[in-house]
Amino acid sequence: MADEAPPAGALRLESLSVGPLGPIDLRVEPGEIVALSGASGSGKSRLLRAIADLDAHGGVAALGDTAQDALPAHRWRRAVMLLPAESLWWADTVGEHFPDGRVPEPAALGLDAGVAGWEVARLSSGEKQRLALLRVLARRPRCLLLDEPSANLDEAATQRVETLVGDYVRDASVPALWVSHDPAQIARVASRHLRIGGSGLEVAG
Amino acid sequence: MTLIDLSWWQLALAAGLVVALAGLAHVARLGMSGSLLVAGLRTAVQLSLIGVVLEALFSVATLGWVALMAAVMLAMAGREVVARQKRPLAGWWGAGIGTASMFVSSFAVTVLTLVVIVGPTPWYEPQYAIPMLGMMLGNTMTGVALGLDRLTDTVWRQRALIETRLMLGERWQEAVADARRDATRSGLIPIVNSMAAAGVVSLPGMMTGQILSGTPPGLAVKYQILIMFTITAGTGFGTLVAVSAASRRLFDGRERLRVDRLRPVKR
């Protein structure tokens, strides 16, 4: 596809509102991971969906100088990519979900080198979760919205996910929002921790 | 060639068979006897009424009346398309997309066939126009209804999957492509199957009717082939148009999946 250069830079939310949440103002710098927590049902996922422009919302979201509505929605989402808590797969084999059918760096998450040829139906839930993250990173997004990316993983796999995401965020210099419930994880990966309280975000920890 | 007349008691005998079937269904507790009888009654009443209407229409035979009849048939077909869907598009869209696509395909193909191929004078001669449009609409309606039902139901069930594809930056056309292909296929399967089985497994209704009324089989076959092809074209184009338009309606300007545009299933 003949795309111009994708937008890049800091993620900015200005007076963003979705459902009972908002108005929310937030700035996440390139290379920074901001952790987001809150009681279940507080609207974390809805906030991420609004930033990815999957739900109608008020206010402004922008990446660098590029506002959300300045781009066709699919190009915005290609830049600002949401990894949902539950991963779903539409084709039979793993590779079909990846650009050019290649799974980059499977070993980084402890996966077999031949994983691209595996059948989706035979994947464990942990494998699916890790592959869903690789599926996102393979598309080289310019901003990451991660909804509990290590919720069902054991300690070793969780650590690998944290390392992989941390490396990507730093090397590609992209902003990231990371929803997590685990205070220890938040302390490990994030430079700031925000909690959803009532209708807005408050600084936690 | 004289036609053998059917008297009312002979029809009553045939009706008796349906009543007997309903009785058996009742005894076997199939829960079908009521709807069987109602449907049978509807057949008798609706066909008797249309018989009267057609006799009147044939005797007048002006373009205005033929067009009015065609419009009524189209409206009924549009209603039926919505009724056959589990989750049609809400508001006027459900009926609108179905009706518009049937109008475009059925009317275009029927008029084309009348004017260019069959060529009665005048071209709207109701004896040709109305039965042809009826067959066209009946089949197109089935295709459109099956296609739309499959599309809306698949999109509803796979909404999370489609959104996953949107999240990964796919265009709405890519995200809905599988559902759309399935839906178009299921709309076209009946007509493809009936073409494949025509003459071998089934003797198509129109041909049978023409032969019964004394048309030489050779001519009846030609008409049947013509009708089969035009029905296929009408059904195919109608289904394609309907499924494409409905797919578009399921996404908004920001390429968000809008399952809220489907009518909720009543419980």
Tab-separated table of C-alpha atoms in Angstrom:
chain	number	residue	atom	x	y	z
A	1	MET	CA	0.000	0.000	0.000
A	2	ALA	CA	1.318	3.386	-0.948
A	3	ASP	CA	1.323	4.895	2.491
A	4	GLU	CA	3.091	8.063	3.364
A	5	ALA	CA	5.318	7.927	6.418
A	6	PRO	CA	3.260	6.787	9.405
A	7	PRO	CA	2.714	9.319	12.174
A	8	ALA	CA	5.197	9.199	15.034
A	9	GLY	CA	5.886	10.957	18.285
A	10	ALA	CA	4.234	11.337	21.666
A	11	LEU	CA	0.724	10.064	22.317
A	12	ARG	CA	-1.461	12.973	23.358
A	13	LEU	CA	-4.979	12.848	24.737
A	14	GLU	CA	-6.816	16.128	25.119
A	15	SER	CA	-10.185	16.178	26.885
A	16	LEU	CA	-10.790	12.635	25.695
A	17	SER	CA	-14.089	11.267	26.974
A	18	VAL	CA	-15.736	7.922	26.490
A	19	GLY	CA	-18.781	6.742	28.417
A	20	PRO	CA	-18.484	7.816	32.069
A	21	LEU	CA	-14.752	8.485	31.680
A	22	GLY	CA	-13.248	11.836	30.967
A	23	PRO	CA	-12.355	14.434	30.114
A	24	ILE	CA	-8.863	12.925	30.183
A	25	ASP	CA	-5.627	14.728	29.371
A	26	LEU	CA	-2.498	12.639	29.029
A	27	ARG	CA	0.822	12.746	27.284
A	28	VAL	CA	3.029	9.683	26.818
A	29	GLU	CA	6.492	10.409	25.442
A	30	PRO	CA	8.219	8.301	22.787
A	31	GLY	CA	10.069	5.473	24.504
A	32	GLU	CA	7.949	5.761	27.648
A	33	ILE	CA	5.683	3.106	29.142
A	34	VAL	CA	2.806	4.389	31.266
A	35	ALA	CA	0.956	1.828	33.372
A	36	LEU	CA	-2.782	2.047	33.734
A	37	SER	CA	-4.762	0.303	36.435
A	38	GLY	CA	-8.232	0.438	37.864
A	39	ALA	CA	-11.007	-1.741	39.205
A	40	SER	CA	-12.606	-4.029	36.663
A	41	GLY	CA	-15.393	-2.185	34.913
A	42	SER	CA	-13.703	1.153	35.493
A	43	GLY	CA	-13.260	1.650	31.765
A	44	LYS	CA	-9.606	0.821	31.075
A	45	SER	CA	-10.436	-1.216	28.004
A	46	ARG	CA	-12.909	1.362	26.773
A	47	LEU	CA	-10.284	4.041	27.083
A	48	LEU	CA	-7.854	2.006	24.988
A	49	ARG	CA	-10.579	1.291	22.435
A	50	ALA	CA	-11.335	4.996	22.182
A	51	ILE	CA	-7.664	5.807	21.626
A	52	ALA	CA	-7.596	3.182	18.864
A	53	ASP	CA	-10.774	4.806	17.504
A	54	LEU	CA	-12.833	1.635	17.796
A	55	ASP	CA	-15.525	3.334	19.880
A	56	ALA	CA	-17.123	6.731	19.418
A	57	HIS	CA	-15.655	9.254	21.845
A	58	GLY	CA	-15.210	12.951	22.518
A	59	GLY	CA	-12.031	15.002	22.605
A	60	VAL	CA	-8.779	14.631	20.730
A	61	ALA	CA	-6.181	11.890	20.413
A	62	ALA	CA	-3.013	12.539	18.474
A	63	LEU	CA	0.310	10.906	17.760
A	64	GLY	CA	3.002	13.531	17.368
A	65	ASP	CA	1.505	16.174	15.118
A	66	THR	CA	-1.051	13.865	13.565
A	67	ALA	CA	-4.576	13.943	14.963
A	68	GLN	CA	-6.642	10.785	14.940
A	69	ASP	CA	-9.227	12.095	12.513
A	70	ALA	CA	-6.601	13.435	10.116
A	71	LEU	CA	-5.986	9.851	8.985
A	72	PRO	CA	-8.276	7.149	7.614
A	73	ALA	CA	-9.165	4.980	10.595
A	74	HIS	CA	-7.240	1.911	9.405
A	75	ARG	CA	-4.049	3.939	9.061
A	76	TRP	CA	-4.476	5.386	12.533
A	77	ARG	CA	-4.907	1.876	13.942
A	78	ARG	CA	-1.892	0.623	12.036
A	79	ALA	CA	0.109	3.290	13.862
A	80	VAL	CA	-1.661	3.172	17.234
A	81	MET	CA	-2.169	-0.520	17.774
A	82	LEU	CA	-4.307	-2.096	20.465
A	83	LEU	CA	-3.525	-5.533	21.842
A	84	PRO	CA	-6.798	-6.696	23.436
A	85	ALA	CA	-6.943	-8.960	26.479
A	86	GLU	CA	-8.423	-11.805	24.477
A	87	SER	CA	-6.655	-12.828	21.290
A	88	LEU	CA	-8.723	-14.089	18.367
A	89	TRP	CA	-7.573	-15.770	15.177
A	90	TRP	CA	-9.332	-15.971	11.848
A	91	ALA	CA	-7.143	-18.223	9.681
A	92	ASP	CA	-6.055	-21.829	10.167
A	93	THR	CA	-2.337	-21.413	10.679
A	94	VAL	CA	-0.369	-18.953	12.787
A	95	GLY	CA	1.662	-17.606	9.890
A	96	GLU	CA	-1.382	-16.383	7.978
A	97	HIS	CA	-1.924	-13.754	10.668
A	98	PHE	CA	1.502	-12.231	10.134
A	99	PRO	CA	2.729	-9.891	7.397
A	100	ASP	CA	4.422	-12.055	4.743
A	101	GLY	CA	3.613	-15.156	6.818
A	102	ARG	CA	6.733	-14.752	8.939
A	103	VAL	CA	6.739	-14.719	12.743
A	104	PRO	CA	9.592	-12.439	13.876
A	105	GLU	CA	11.698	-13.438	16.876
A	106	PRO	CA	9.617	-16.358	18.200
A	107	ALA	CA	12.524	-17.350	20.424
A	108	ALA	CA	12.299	-14.044	22.280
A	109	LEU	CA	9.051	-15.299	23.796
A	110	GLY	CA	10.163	-18.903	24.159
A	111	LEU	CA	8.320	-20.097	21.073
A	112	ASP	CA	9.453	-22.668	18.556
A	113	ALA	CA	11.118	-21.403	15.361
A	114	GLY	CA	8.544	-23.275	13.237
A	115	VAL	CA	5.580	-21.702	14.969
A	116	ALA	CA	4.399	-19.981	11.770
A	117	GLY	CA	3.266	-23.339	10.411
A	118	TRP	CA	1.339	-24.359	13.506
A	119	GLU	CA	-2.402	-24.730	13.534
A	120	VAL	CA	-4.184	-22.098	15.574
A	121	ALA	CA	-6.604	-24.712	16.918
A	122	ARG	CA	-3.752	-26.484	18.693
A	123	LEU	CA	-2.285	-23.463	20.446
A	124	SER	CA	-2.491	-23.210	24.207
A	125	SER	CA	-3.947	-20.026	25.663
A	126	GLY	CA	-0.467	-18.933	26.744
A	127	GLU	CA	0.927	-19.475	23.258
A	128	LYS	CA	-1.958	-17.536	21.779
A	129	GLN	CA	-1.329	-14.641	24.102
A	130	ARG	CA	2.357	-14.469	23.278
A	131	LEU	CA	1.714	-14.817	19.543
A	132	ALA	CA	-0.874	-12.057	19.714
A	133	LEU	CA	1.846	-9.742	21.010
A	134	LEU	CA	4.218	-10.823	18.230
A	135	ARG	CA	1.403	-10.303	15.731
A	136	VAL	CA	1.174	-6.693	16.879
A	137	LEU	CA	4.938	-6.044	16.978
A	138	ALA	CA	5.393	-7.610	13.527
A	139	ARG	CA	3.352	-4.734	12.121
A	140	ARG	CA	5.790	-2.201	13.595
A	141	PRO	CA	3.203	0.088	15.251
A	142	ARG	CA	4.182	3.615	16.294
A	143	CYS	CA	2.307	3.449	19.595
A	144	LEU	CA	1.300	0.472	21.743
A	145	LEU	CA	-1.920	0.051	23.725
A	146	LEU	CA	-1.549	-3.151	25.726
A	147	ASP	CA	-4.502	-4.587	27.627
A	148	GLU	CA	-3.037	-7.011	30.186
A	149	PRO	CA	-0.566	-8.592	27.774
A	150	SER	CA	0.732	-11.108	30.320
A	151	ALA	CA	-2.455	-11.875	32.273
A	152	ASN	CA	-2.393	-15.661	31.810
A	153	LEU	CA	1.336	-16.277	31.527
A	154	ASP	CA	3.710	-17.935	33.964
A	155	GLU	CA	6.569	-16.035	35.526
A	156	ALA	CA	9.172	-16.863	32.900
A	157	ALA	CA	6.915	-15.979	29.991
A	158	THR	CA	5.785	-12.794	31.713
A	159	GLN	CA	9.384	-11.720	32.086
A	160	ARG	CA	10.044	-12.369	28.414
A	161	VAL	CA	6.995	-10.311	27.425
A	162	GLU	CA	8.177	-7.436	29.608
A	163	THR	CA	11.644	-7.542	28.095
A	164	LEU	CA	10.386	-7.766	24.521
A	165	VAL	CA	7.948	-4.875	24.904
A	166	GLY	CA	10.504	-2.803	26.787
A	167	ASP	CA	13.071	-3.334	24.043
A	168	TYR	CA	10.606	-2.492	21.292
A	169	VAL	CA	9.403	0.680	23.016
A	170	ARG	CA	12.986	1.840	23.561
A	171	ASP	CA	14.458	0.818	20.202
A	172	ALA	CA	11.571	2.061	18.069
A	173	SER	CA	11.072	5.019	20.401
A	174	VAL	CA	7.310	4.657	20.637
A	175	PRO	CA	4.925	5.554	23.482
A	176	ALA	CA	3.039	2.753	25.235
A	177	LEU	CA	0.065	2.432	27.562
A	178	TRP	CA	0.131	-0.801	29.546
A	179	VAL	CA	-2.913	-1.979	31.509
A	180	SER	CA	-1.856	-4.175	34.406
A	181	HIS	CA	-3.127	-5.249	37.810
A	182	ASP	CA	0.192	-6.386	39.162
A	183	PRO	CA	1.998	-3.701	41.226
A	184	ALA	CA	5.309	-5.550	40.885
A	185	GLN	CA	4.995	-5.639	37.116
A	186	ILE	CA	4.040	-1.981	36.996
A	187	ALA	CA	7.119	-1.146	39.042
A	188	ARG	CA	9.284	-3.169	36.634
A	189	VAL	CA	8.045	-1.865	33.305
A	190	ALA	CA	6.511	1.575	33.737
A	191	SER	CA	7.968	4.992	34.389
A	192	ARG	CA	4.609	6.309	35.561
A	193	HIS	CA	1.524	4.666	37.011
A	194	LEU	CA	-1.957	6.111	36.548
A	195	ARG	CA	-5.087	4.751	38.128
A	196	ILE	CA	-8.629	5.282	36.915
A	197	GLY	CA	-10.542	6.856	39.771
A	198	GLY	CA	-14.097	7.970	39.150
A	199	SER	CA	-14.155	9.695	35.801
A	200	GLY	CA	-10.477	10.566	35.458
A	201	LEU	CA	-6.892	9.425	35.831
A	202	GLU	CA	-4.956	9.963	39.022
A	203	VAL	CA	-1.280	9.434	39.694
A	204	ALA	CA	-0.714	6.282	41.707
A	205	GLY	CA	2.257	4.734	43.498
B	1	MET	CA	-55.442	-28.725	-27.332
B	2	THR	CA	-58.121	-28.481	-24.660
B	3	LEU	CA	-57.210	-28.037	-21.029
B	4	ILE	CA	-58.616	-30.518	-18.583
B	5	ASP	CA	-60.602	-28.511	-16.081
B	6	LEU	CA	-60.155	-28.958	-12.346
B	7	SER	CA	-63.268	-28.771	-10.221
B	8	TRP	CA	-63.426	-27.585	-6.631
B	9	TRP	CA	-64.084	-31.033	-5.157
B	10	GLN	CA	-60.885	-32.272	-6.785
B	11	LEU	CA	-58.968	-29.488	-5.049
B	12	ALA	CA	-60.749	-30.385	-1.806
B	13	LEU	CA	-59.405	-33.898	-2.157
B	14	ALA	CA	-55.842	-32.562	-2.385
B	15	ALA	CA	-56.548	-30.295	0.594
B	16	GLY	CA	-57.733	-33.365	2.480
B	17	LEU	CA	-54.236	-34.842	2.117
B	18	VAL	CA	-52.705	-31.775	3.776
B	19	VAL	CA	-55.293	-31.929	6.572
B	20	ALA	CA	-54.474	-35.597	7.072
B	21	LEU	CA	-50.792	-34.729	7.287
B	22	ALA	CA	-51.583	-32.030	9.857
B	23	GLY	CA	-53.598	-34.572	11.857
B	24	LEU	CA	-50.691	-36.980	11.841
B	25	ALA	CA	-48.301	-34.189	12.849
B	26	HIS	CA	-50.615	-33.356	15.731
B	27	VAL	CA	-50.711	-36.957	16.938
B	28	ALA	CA	-46.942	-37.193	16.674
B	29	ARG	CA	-46.624	-33.923	18.630
B	30	LEU	CA	-44.409	-32.300	16.020
B	31	GLY	CA	-45.814	-28.885	16.920
B	32	MET	CA	-46.227	-28.209	13.211
B	33	SER	CA	-49.882	-28.910	12.517
B	34	GLY	CA	-51.034	-25.360	13.221
B	35	SER	CA	-48.535	-23.667	10.952
B	36	LEU	CA	-49.102	-26.333	8.297
B	37	LEU	CA	-52.808	-25.584	8.189
B	38	VAL	CA	-52.306	-21.835	8.258
B	39	ALA	CA	-49.777	-22.039	5.433
B	40	GLY	CA	-52.121	-24.234	3.429
B	41	LEU	CA	-54.957	-21.801	3.952
B	42	ARG	CA	-52.710	-18.917	2.931
B	43	THR	CA	-51.788	-20.732	-0.271
B	44	ALA	CA	-55.432	-21.192	-1.201
B	45	VAL	CA	-56.495	-17.642	-0.333
B	46	GLN	CA	-53.450	-15.861	-1.775
B	47	LEU	CA	-53.480	-17.796	-5.036
B	48	SER	CA	-57.231	-17.342	-5.478
B	49	LEU	CA	-56.831	-13.618	-4.955
B	50	ILE	CA	-53.926	-13.375	-7.361
B	51	GLY	CA	-55.977	-15.324	-9.909
B	52	VAL	CA	-58.683	-12.679	-9.738
B	53	VAL	CA	-56.095	-9.883	-9.881
B	54	LEU	CA	-54.330	-11.412	-12.881
B	55	GLU	CA	-57.565	-11.868	-14.820
B	56	ALA	CA	-58.398	-8.232	-14.225
B	57	LEU	CA	-54.867	-7.129	-15.067
B	58	PHE	CA	-54.765	-9.146	-18.307
B	59	SER	CA	-58.009	-7.550	-19.436
B	60	VAL	CA	-56.750	-3.995	-18.775
B	61	ALA	CA	-53.087	-4.463	-19.730
B	62	THR	CA	-51.926	-0.852	-19.429
B	63	LEU	CA	-48.401	0.014	-18.354
B	64	GLY	CA	-49.643	1.849	-15.247
B	65	TRP	CA	-51.457	-1.157	-13.834
B	66	VAL	CA	-48.621	-3.524	-14.673
B	67	ALA	CA	-46.183	-1.170	-12.938
B	68	LEU	CA	-48.441	-0.945	-9.890
B	69	MET	CA	-48.644	-4.725	-9.703
B	70	ALA	CA	-44.862	-4.960	-10.022
B	71	ALA	CA	-44.400	-2.398	-7.244
B	72	VAL	CA	-46.712	-4.317	-4.919
B	73	MET	CA	-44.836	-7.557	-5.632
B	74	LEU	CA	-41.537	-5.809	-4.922
B	75	ALA	CA	-42.796	-4.379	-1.646
B	76	MET	CA	-43.986	-7.792	-0.494
B	77	ALA	CA	-40.635	-9.318	-1.416
B	78	GLY	CA	-38.825	-6.562	0.522
B	79	ARG	CA	-40.926	-7.301	3.582
B	80	GLU	CA	-40.220	-10.999	3.253
B	81	VAL	CA	-36.446	-10.434	3.013
B	82	VAL	CA	-36.490	-8.703	6.412
B	83	ALA	CA	-38.783	-11.309	7.945
B	84	ARG	CA	-36.399	-14.099	6.950
B	85	GLN	CA	-33.422	-12.563	8.752
B	86	LYS	CA	-32.606	-13.248	12.357
B	87	ARG	CA	-30.916	-9.874	12.868
B	88	PRO	CA	-31.754	-7.519	10.012
B	89	LEU	CA	-30.327	-4.033	9.849
B	90	ALA	CA	-32.375	-1.739	12.069
B	91	GLY	CA	-34.673	0.956	10.780
B	92	TRP	CA	-35.361	1.337	7.089
B	93	TRP	CA	-31.973	-0.043	6.114
B	94	GLY	CA	-32.957	-3.706	6.367
B	95	ALA	CA	-35.945	-3.416	4.065
B	96	GLY	CA	-34.317	-0.654	2.020
B	97	ILE	CA	-31.155	-2.522	1.033
B	98	GLY	CA	-33.087	-5.708	0.268
B	99	THR	CA	-35.733	-3.940	-1.770
B	100	ALA	CA	-33.315	-1.709	-3.641
B	101	SER	CA	-31.053	-4.583	-4.632
B	102	MET	CA	-34.014	-6.694	-5.772
B	103	PHE	CA	-35.335	-3.737	-7.713
B	104	VAL	CA	-32.039	-3.143	-9.454
B	105	SER	CA	-31.439	-6.764	-10.380
B	106	SER	CA	-34.911	-8.247	-10.892
B	107	PHE	CA	-36.395	-5.318	-12.757
B	108	ALA	CA	-33.349	-4.731	-14.887
B	109	VAL	CA	-33.049	-8.371	-15.898
B	110	THR	CA	-36.795	-8.791	-16.461
B	111	VAL	CA	-37.093	-5.677	-18.590
B	112	LEU	CA	-33.991	-6.638	-20.537
B	113	THR	CA	-35.367	-10.114	-21.169
B	114	LEU	CA	-38.764	-8.782	-22.211
B	115	VAL	CA	-37.482	-6.086	-24.512
B	116	VAL	CA	-34.453	-7.745	-26.072
B	117	ILE	CA	-35.105	-11.487	-25.916
B	118	VAL	CA	-38.781	-12.415	-25.756
B	119	GLY	CA	-40.167	-9.242	-27.316
B	120	PRO	CA	-43.941	-9.376	-26.807
B	121	THR	CA	-45.985	-6.386	-27.985
B	122	PRO	CA	-46.323	-4.267	-26.015
B	123	TRP	CA	-43.157	-5.199	-24.112
B	124	TYR	CA	-44.997	-4.972	-20.776
B	125	GLU	CA	-47.690	-7.451	-21.913
B	126	PRO	CA	-48.765	-8.669	-18.452
B	127	GLN	CA	-49.133	-12.282	-19.513
B	128	TYR	CA	-45.361	-12.364	-19.976
B	129	ALA	CA	-44.178	-9.589	-17.686
B	130	ILE	CA	-45.903	-10.557	-14.461
B	131	PRO	CA	-45.020	-14.275	-14.336
B	132	MET	CA	-41.436	-13.537	-15.335
B	133	LEU	CA	-41.063	-10.826	-12.746
B	134	GLY	CA	-42.670	-13.137	-10.209
B	135	MET	CA	-40.175	-15.902	-10.843
B	136	MET	CA	-37.332	-13.430	-10.870
B	137	LEU	CA	-38.389	-11.772	-7.632
B	138	GLY	CA	-39.108	-15.061	-5.901
B	139	ASN	CA	-35.638	-16.391	-6.584
B	140	THR	CA	-33.807	-13.116	-6.086
B	141	MET	CA	-35.631	-12.732	-2.796
B	142	THR	CA	-34.359	-16.109	-1.649
B	143	GLY	CA	-30.802	-15.243	-2.617
B	144	VAL	CA	-30.885	-11.790	-1.069
B	145	ALA	CA	-32.534	-13.019	2.116
B	146	LEU	CA	-30.076	-15.896	2.529
B	147	GLY	CA	-27.123	-13.647	1.785
B	148	LEU	CA	-28.168	-10.880	4.163
B	149	ASP	CA	-29.148	-13.310	6.904
B	150	ARG	CA	-25.806	-15.039	6.661
B	151	LEU	CA	-23.930	-11.747	6.603
B	152	THR	CA	-25.627	-10.132	9.585
B	153	ASP	CA	-25.566	-13.327	11.621
B	154	THR	CA	-21.888	-14.034	10.869
B	155	VAL	CA	-20.850	-10.479	11.622
B	156	TRP	CA	-22.797	-10.577	14.869
B	157	ARG	CA	-21.200	-13.832	15.979
B	158	GLN	CA	-17.716	-12.849	14.795
B	159	ARG	CA	-17.841	-9.243	15.915
B	160	ALA	CA	-14.891	-9.650	18.286
B	161	LEU	CA	-12.868	-11.331	15.544
B	162	ILE	CA	-13.663	-8.606	13.029
B	163	GLU	CA	-12.685	-5.965	15.572
B	164	THR	CA	-9.414	-7.800	16.172
B	165	ARG	CA	-8.642	-7.403	12.484
B	166	LEU	CA	-9.553	-3.726	12.632
B	167	MET	CA	-7.231	-3.291	15.623
B	168	LEU	CA	-4.396	-4.714	13.559
B	169	GLY	CA	-4.944	-1.932	11.044
B	170	GLU	CA	-6.943	-3.740	8.381
B	171	ARG	CA	-9.429	-1.832	6.266
B	172	TRP	CA	-13.068	-2.589	6.934
B	173	GLN	CA	-13.270	-4.363	3.583
B	174	GLU	CA	-10.488	-6.767	4.599
B	175	ALA	CA	-11.906	-7.305	8.079
B	176	VAL	CA	-15.341	-8.268	6.759
B	177	ALA	CA	-14.144	-10.054	3.609
B	178	ASP	CA	-14.570	-13.596	4.935
B	179	ALA	CA	-18.087	-12.964	6.211
B	180	ARG	CA	-18.978	-11.270	2.967
B	181	ARG	CA	-17.684	-14.119	0.836
B	182	ASP	CA	-19.596	-16.675	2.914
B	183	ALA	CA	-22.772	-14.636	2.678
B	184	THR	CA	-22.578	-14.171	-1.078
B	185	ARG	CA	-21.876	-17.840	-1.540
B	186	SER	CA	-24.820	-18.951	0.563
B	187	GLY	CA	-27.077	-16.613	-1.401
B	188	LEU	CA	-25.971	-18.157	-4.684
B	189	ILE	CA	-25.853	-21.832	-3.745
B	190	PRO	CA	-29.595	-22.550	-4.192
B	191	ILE	CA	-29.722	-21.242	-7.751
B	192	VAL	CA	-26.471	-22.940	-8.735
B	193	ASN	CA	-27.798	-26.192	-7.308
B	194	SER	CA	-31.113	-25.884	-9.077
B	195	MET	CA	-29.373	-25.221	-12.396
B	196	ALA	CA	-27.223	-28.281	-11.849
B	197	ALA	CA	-30.208	-30.473	-10.978
B	198	ALA	CA	-32.603	-29.084	-13.582
B	199	GLY	CA	-34.013	-31.789	-15.814
B	200	VAL	CA	-32.067	-34.556	-14.092
B	201	VAL	CA	-33.481	-34.443	-10.606
B	202	SER	CA	-36.198	-31.837	-10.868
B	203	LEU	CA	-38.499	-30.740	-13.641
B	204	PRO	CA	-38.691	-26.985	-13.163
B	205	GLY	CA	-42.126	-25.602	-12.362
B	206	MET	CA	-42.552	-23.298	-15.302
B	207	MET	CA	-41.613	-25.914	-17.853
B	208	THR	CA	-43.899	-28.424	-16.213
B	209	GLY	CA	-46.697	-25.886	-16.269
B	210	GLN	CA	-46.192	-25.060	-19.913
B	211	ILE	CA	-46.143	-28.724	-20.873
B	212	LEU	CA	-49.306	-29.336	-18.855
B	213	SER	CA	-50.996	-26.502	-20.714
B	214	GLY	CA	-50.040	-27.938	-24.082
B	215	THR	CA	-46.801	-26.218	-25.089
B	216	PRO	CA	-44.471	-28.501	-27.059
B	217	PRO	CA	-41.672	-29.707	-24.751
B	218	GLY	CA	-39.018	-28.255	-27.070
B	219	LEU	CA	-40.365	-24.731	-26.688
B	220	ALA	CA	-41.027	-25.202	-22.973
B	221	VAL	CA	-37.394	-26.233	-22.543
B	222	LYS	CA	-36.174	-23.137	-24.338
B	223	TYR	CA	-38.251	-20.905	-22.110
B	224	GLN	CA	-37.029	-22.743	-19.056
B	225	ILE	CA	-33.378	-22.321	-20.024
B	226	LEU	CA	-33.989	-18.638	-20.642
B	227	ILE	CA	-35.655	-18.272	-17.271
B	228	MET	CA	-32.942	-20.231	-15.466
B	229	PHE	CA	-30.224	-17.988	-16.873
B	230	THR	CA	-32.055	-14.770	-16.194
B	231	ILE	CA	-32.956	-15.916	-12.688
B	232	THR	CA	-29.322	-16.772	-12.050
B	233	ALA	CA	-28.201	-13.375	-13.279
B	234	GLY	CA	-30.891	-11.609	-11.264
B	235	THR	CA	-30.197	-13.561	-8.099
B	236	GLY	CA	-26.455	-13.201	-8.457
B	237	PHE	CA	-26.402	-9.473	-9.051
B	238	GLY	CA	-29.084	-8.884	-6.412
B	239	THR	CA	-27.194	-10.857	-3.786
B	240	LEU	CA	-23.896	-9.144	-4.611
B	241	VAL	CA	-25.428	-5.702	-4.377
B	242	ALA	CA	-27.330	-6.456	-1.177
B	243	VAL	CA	-24.394	-8.063	0.623
B	244	SER	CA	-22.013	-5.272	-0.394
B	245	ALA	CA	-24.387	-2.515	0.652
B	246	ALA	CA	-25.171	-4.202	3.971
B	247	SER	CA	-21.454	-4.773	4.660
B	248	ARG	CA	-20.826	-1.076	4.132
B	249	ARG	CA	-23.671	-0.173	6.462
B	250	LEU	CA	-22.134	-2.316	9.227
B	251	PHE	CA	-19.174	0.067	9.466
B	252	ASP	CA	-19.172	3.799	10.034
B	253	GLY	CA	-16.987	6.550	8.605
B	254	ARG	CA	-14.204	5.707	11.066
B	255	GLU	CA	-14.283	2.036	10.023
B	256	ARG	CA	-15.771	0.970	13.337
B	257	LEU	CA	-17.880	-2.170	13.414
B	258	ARG	CA	-21.416	-1.063	14.251
B	259	VAL	CA	-23.360	-4.131	15.353
B	260	ASP	CA	-25.670	-1.688	17.119
B	261	ARG	CA	-27.085	-1.070	13.652
B	262	LEU	CA	-28.559	-4.576	13.718
B	263	ARG	CA	-31.987	-5.109	15.160
B	264	PRO	CA	-31.776	-6.995	18.462
B	265	VAL	CA	-33.302	-10.468	18.459
B	266	LYS	CA	-36.668	-10.448	20.143
B	267	ARG	CA	-37.132	-13.010	22.883
